């Protein structure tokens, strides 16, 4: 399936990275592609290698209108991951220096309260070039944050699993307990489950 590219610069693509991990922020990006943008190298960020994403990221940033926004774990715990994702997306859209007339959102829901029409597209990051570009920016930004955070909390291995619930990560939580970037409302980090982990030691 080939990517579609909108020639009207008033259309922005929006995507997020980091809904599922046990630690770290959820990150959203919004991107408006200019007419004639070369879509080679774009695609679903999850299907691209880290090297492929990082190779195309500078060109997206240099040639498009874009904004990246983070929502921290404490906010995720306060309002839940779905609302935090919507918040990150809205902030990314509102942070664009050119306001789009419409937005295309990866997934099956449009964030409420947008100032312009929005359309949710399932697997949109593999169908629409502007969503693909947003997916790549969000993924690169979040991965970079987790690699940098690994220097502060090396015992958790964030640079290898990026906060996802791998066996390595779960064992680190069992041994060391949670750190400040863990999402305490996510299983197995909820206090009652932390107690179970402690009793199992």
One Martini backbone bead per residue (centre of mass of N, CA, C, O) as a GRO file, in nm:
protein
  201
    1UNK     BB    1   0.094   0.038   0.025
    2UNK     BB    2   0.058   0.362  -0.047
    3UNK     BB    3   0.119   0.673   0.026
    4UNK     BB    4  -0.047   0.957   0.117
    5UNK     BB    5  -0.061   1.300  -0.016
    6UNK     BB    6  -0.124   1.619   0.077
    7UNK     BB    7  -0.134   1.934  -0.087
    8UNK     BB    8  -0.259   2.056   0.159
    9UNK     BB    9  -0.124   2.239   0.426
   10UNK     BB   10  -0.394   2.213   0.622
   11UNK     BB   11  -0.285   1.924   0.681
   12UNK     BB   12  -0.259   1.714   0.967
   13UNK     BB   13  -0.057   1.487   1.133
   14UNK     BB   14  -0.123   1.238   1.399
   15UNK     BB   15   0.083   1.098   1.668
   16UNK     BB   16   0.197   0.834   1.889
   17UNK     BB   17   0.408   0.747   2.180
   18UNK     BB   18   0.362   0.543   2.468
   19UNK     BB   19   0.101   0.383   2.583
   20UNK     BB   20   0.219   0.087   2.704
   21UNK     BB   21   0.417   0.155   2.903
   22UNK     BB   22   0.548   0.168   3.245
   23UNK     BB   23   0.732   0.410   3.132
   24UNK     BB   24   0.706   0.726   3.076
   25UNK     BB   25   0.602   0.908   2.828
   26UNK     BB   26   0.374   1.057   2.623
   27UNK     BB   27   0.396   1.108   2.264
   28UNK     BB   28   0.334   1.381   2.035
   29UNK     BB   29   0.270   1.450   1.682
   30UNK     BB   30   0.271   1.720   1.439
   31UNK     BB   31   0.221   1.732   1.070
   32UNK     BB   32   0.309   1.943   0.792
   33UNK     BB   33   0.311   1.903   0.457
   34UNK     BB   34   0.448   1.990   0.178
   35UNK     BB   35   0.462   2.040  -0.129
   36UNK     BB   36   0.662   1.779  -0.263
   37UNK     BB   37   0.716   1.579  -0.062
   38UNK     BB   38   0.937   1.325   0.016
   39UNK     BB   39   0.820   0.994   0.109
   40UNK     BB   40   1.072   0.865   0.135
   41UNK     BB   41   1.099   0.665   0.438
   42UNK     BB   42   0.819   0.631   0.504
   43UNK     BB   43   0.623   0.501   0.787
   44UNK     BB   44   0.572   0.290   1.014
   45UNK     BB   45   0.758   0.320   1.294
   46UNK     BB   46   0.734   0.014   1.390
   47UNK     BB   47   0.849  -0.096   1.098
   48UNK     BB   48   1.093   0.059   1.156
   49UNK     BB   49   1.396   0.123   1.213
   50UNK     BB   50   1.593   0.316   1.395
   51UNK     BB   51   1.770   0.403   1.154
   52UNK     BB   52   1.537   0.491   0.967
   53UNK     BB   53   1.417   0.706   1.147
   54UNK     BB   54   1.684   0.878   1.190
   55UNK     BB   55   1.724   0.942   0.883
   56UNK     BB   56   1.437   1.108   0.841
   57UNK     BB   57   1.400   1.315   1.070
   58UNK     BB   58   1.562   1.571   0.970
   59UNK     BB   59   1.385   1.618   0.717
   60UNK     BB   60   1.122   1.669   0.856
   61UNK     BB   61   1.222   1.912   1.030
   62UNK     BB   62   1.327   2.088   0.779
   63UNK     BB   63   1.042   2.059   0.573
   64UNK     BB   64   0.836   2.104   0.808
   65UNK     BB   65   0.554   2.129   1.011
   66UNK     BB   66   0.614   2.101   1.371
   67UNK     BB   67   0.518   1.908   1.678
   68UNK     BB   68   0.619   1.825   2.017
   69UNK     BB   69   0.467   1.631   2.291
   70UNK     BB   70   0.456   1.590   2.646
   71UNK     BB   71   0.339   1.342   2.892
   72UNK     BB   72   0.359   1.268   3.206
   73UNK     BB   73   0.324   1.017   3.437
   74UNK     BB   74   0.160   1.182   3.648
   75UNK     BB   75  -0.067   1.248   3.445
   76UNK     BB   76  -0.143   0.968   3.364
   77UNK     BB   77  -0.231   0.886   3.656
   78UNK     BB   78  -0.454   1.112   3.680
   79UNK     BB   79  -0.616   1.075   3.369
   80UNK     BB   80  -0.504   0.868   3.191
   81UNK     BB   81  -0.390   0.748   2.889
   82UNK     BB   82  -0.602   0.853   2.696
   83UNK     BB   83  -0.611   1.151   2.794
   84UNK     BB   84  -0.304   1.196   2.759
   85UNK     BB   85  -0.302   1.152   2.455
   86UNK     BB   86  -0.496   1.376   2.382
   87UNK     BB   87  -0.327   1.603   2.509
   88UNK     BB   88  -0.076   1.569   2.333
   89UNK     BB   89  -0.218   1.616   2.064
   90UNK     BB   90  -0.333   1.897   2.118
   91UNK     BB   91  -0.061   2.033   2.175
   92UNK     BB   92   0.065   1.975   1.898
   93UNK     BB   93  -0.140   2.128   1.729
   94UNK     BB   94  -0.121   2.406   1.891
   95UNK     BB   95   0.208   2.424   1.828
   96UNK     BB   96   0.171   2.512   1.559
   97UNK     BB   97   0.252   2.775   1.339
   98UNK     BB   98   0.033   2.630   1.161
   99UNK     BB   99  -0.299   2.606   1.119
  100UNK     BB  100  -0.505   2.366   1.058
  101UNK     BB  101  -0.807   2.262   0.902
  102UNK     BB  102  -0.708   1.961   0.946
  103UNK     BB  103  -0.703   1.625   1.093
  104UNK     BB  104  -0.501   1.327   1.119
  105UNK     BB  105  -0.561   1.030   1.305
  106UNK     BB  106  -0.425   0.781   1.468
  107UNK     BB  107  -0.687   0.555   1.473
  108UNK     BB  108  -1.032   0.558   1.646
  109UNK     BB  109  -0.978   0.859   1.768
  110UNK     BB  110  -1.075   1.185   1.854
  111UNK     BB  111  -0.995   1.446   2.006
  112UNK     BB  112  -1.138   1.647   2.209
  113UNK     BB  113  -1.170   1.996   2.135
  114UNK     BB  114  -1.122   2.076   1.858
  115UNK     BB  115  -1.081   2.353   1.617
  116UNK     BB  116  -1.100   2.112   1.408
  117UNK     BB  117  -1.129   1.884   1.196
  118UNK     BB  118  -1.142   1.520   1.244
  119UNK     BB  119  -0.965   1.207   1.154
  120UNK     BB  120  -0.980   0.868   1.196
  121UNK     BB  121  -0.706   0.625   1.126
  122UNK     BB  122  -0.650   0.315   1.080
  123UNK     BB  123  -0.331   0.279   1.022
  124UNK     BB  124  -0.227   0.570   0.926
  125UNK     BB  125   0.094   0.534   0.928
  126UNK     BB  126   0.052   0.343   0.649
  127UNK     BB  127  -0.126   0.571   0.462
  128UNK     BB  128  -0.025   0.857   0.574
  129UNK     BB  129   0.229   1.074   0.553
  130UNK     BB  130   0.172   1.269   0.793
  131UNK     BB  131   0.146   1.045   1.004
  132UNK     BB  132   0.417   0.911   0.963
  133UNK     BB  133   0.587   1.157   1.043
  134UNK     BB  134   0.470   1.175   1.330
  135UNK     BB  135   0.552   0.894   1.423
  136UNK     BB  136   0.858   0.936   1.399
  137UNK     BB  137   0.891   1.178   1.589
  138UNK     BB  138   0.770   1.047   1.843
  139UNK     BB  139   0.955   0.801   1.861
  140UNK     BB  140   1.229   0.945   1.870
  141UNK     BB  141   1.174   1.122   2.118
  142UNK     BB  142   1.115   0.893   2.320
  143UNK     BB  143   1.370   0.726   2.288
  144UNK     BB  144   1.564   0.951   2.370
  145UNK     BB  145   1.456   0.988   2.654
  146UNK     BB  146   1.512   0.695   2.756
  147UNK     BB  147   1.817   0.698   2.711
  148UNK     BB  148   1.873   0.939   2.900
  149UNK     BB  149   1.736   0.807   3.156
  150UNK     BB  150   1.934   0.566   3.184
  151UNK     BB  151   2.161   0.739   3.319
  152UNK     BB  152   1.988   0.778   3.589
  153UNK     BB  153   1.849   0.461   3.557
  154UNK     BB  154   2.031   0.183   3.492
  155UNK     BB  155   1.874  -0.058   3.644
  156UNK     BB  156   1.626  -0.075   3.412
  157UNK     BB  157   1.693  -0.056   3.091
  158UNK     BB  158   1.567   0.175   2.900
  159UNK     BB  159   1.756   0.154   2.637
  160UNK     BB  160   1.620  -0.135   2.552
  161UNK     BB  161   1.283  -0.111   2.632
  162UNK     BB  162   1.145   0.182   2.688
  163UNK     BB  163   0.934   0.070   2.934
  164UNK     BB  164   0.856  -0.199   2.882
  165UNK     BB  165   0.723  -0.528   2.988
  166UNK     BB  166   0.976  -0.685   3.039
  167UNK     BB  167   1.145  -0.913   3.213
  168UNK     BB  168   1.372  -0.717   3.288
  169UNK     BB  169   1.190  -0.492   3.400
  170UNK     BB  170   1.030  -0.656   3.611
  171UNK     BB  171   1.280  -0.734   3.775
  172UNK     BB  172   1.369  -0.445   3.846
  173UNK     BB  173   1.115  -0.377   4.005
  174UNK     BB  174   1.140  -0.601   4.215
  175UNK     BB  175   1.422  -0.506   4.325
  176UNK     BB  176   1.388  -0.162   4.318
  177UNK     BB  177   1.146  -0.057   4.227
  178UNK     BB  178   1.022   0.234   4.160
  179UNK     BB  179   1.041   0.522   3.971
  180UNK     BB  180   0.954   0.847   3.875
  181UNK     BB  181   0.870   0.726   3.566
  182UNK     BB  182   0.655   0.559   3.667
  183UNK     BB  183   0.335   0.400   3.628
  184UNK     BB  184   0.127   0.352   3.903
  185UNK     BB  185  -0.146   0.249   3.734
  186UNK     BB  186   0.020   0.019   3.630
  187UNK     BB  187   0.058  -0.289   3.553
  188UNK     BB  188   0.267  -0.384   3.835
  189UNK     BB  189   0.254  -0.077   4.003
  190UNK     BB  190   0.050  -0.109   4.187
  191UNK     BB  191   0.053  -0.124   4.522
  192UNK     BB  192  -0.078  -0.411   4.554
  193UNK     BB  193   0.132  -0.544   4.353
  194UNK     BB  194   0.390  -0.465   4.496
  195UNK     BB  195   0.335  -0.638   4.745
  196UNK     BB  196   0.342  -0.907   4.596
  197UNK     BB  197   0.633  -0.883   4.498
  198UNK     BB  198   0.758  -0.868   4.782
  199UNK     BB  199   0.645  -1.145   4.893
  200UNK     BB  200   0.799  -1.316   4.658
  201UNK     BB  201   1.108  -1.275   4.757
   0.00000   0.00000   0.00000
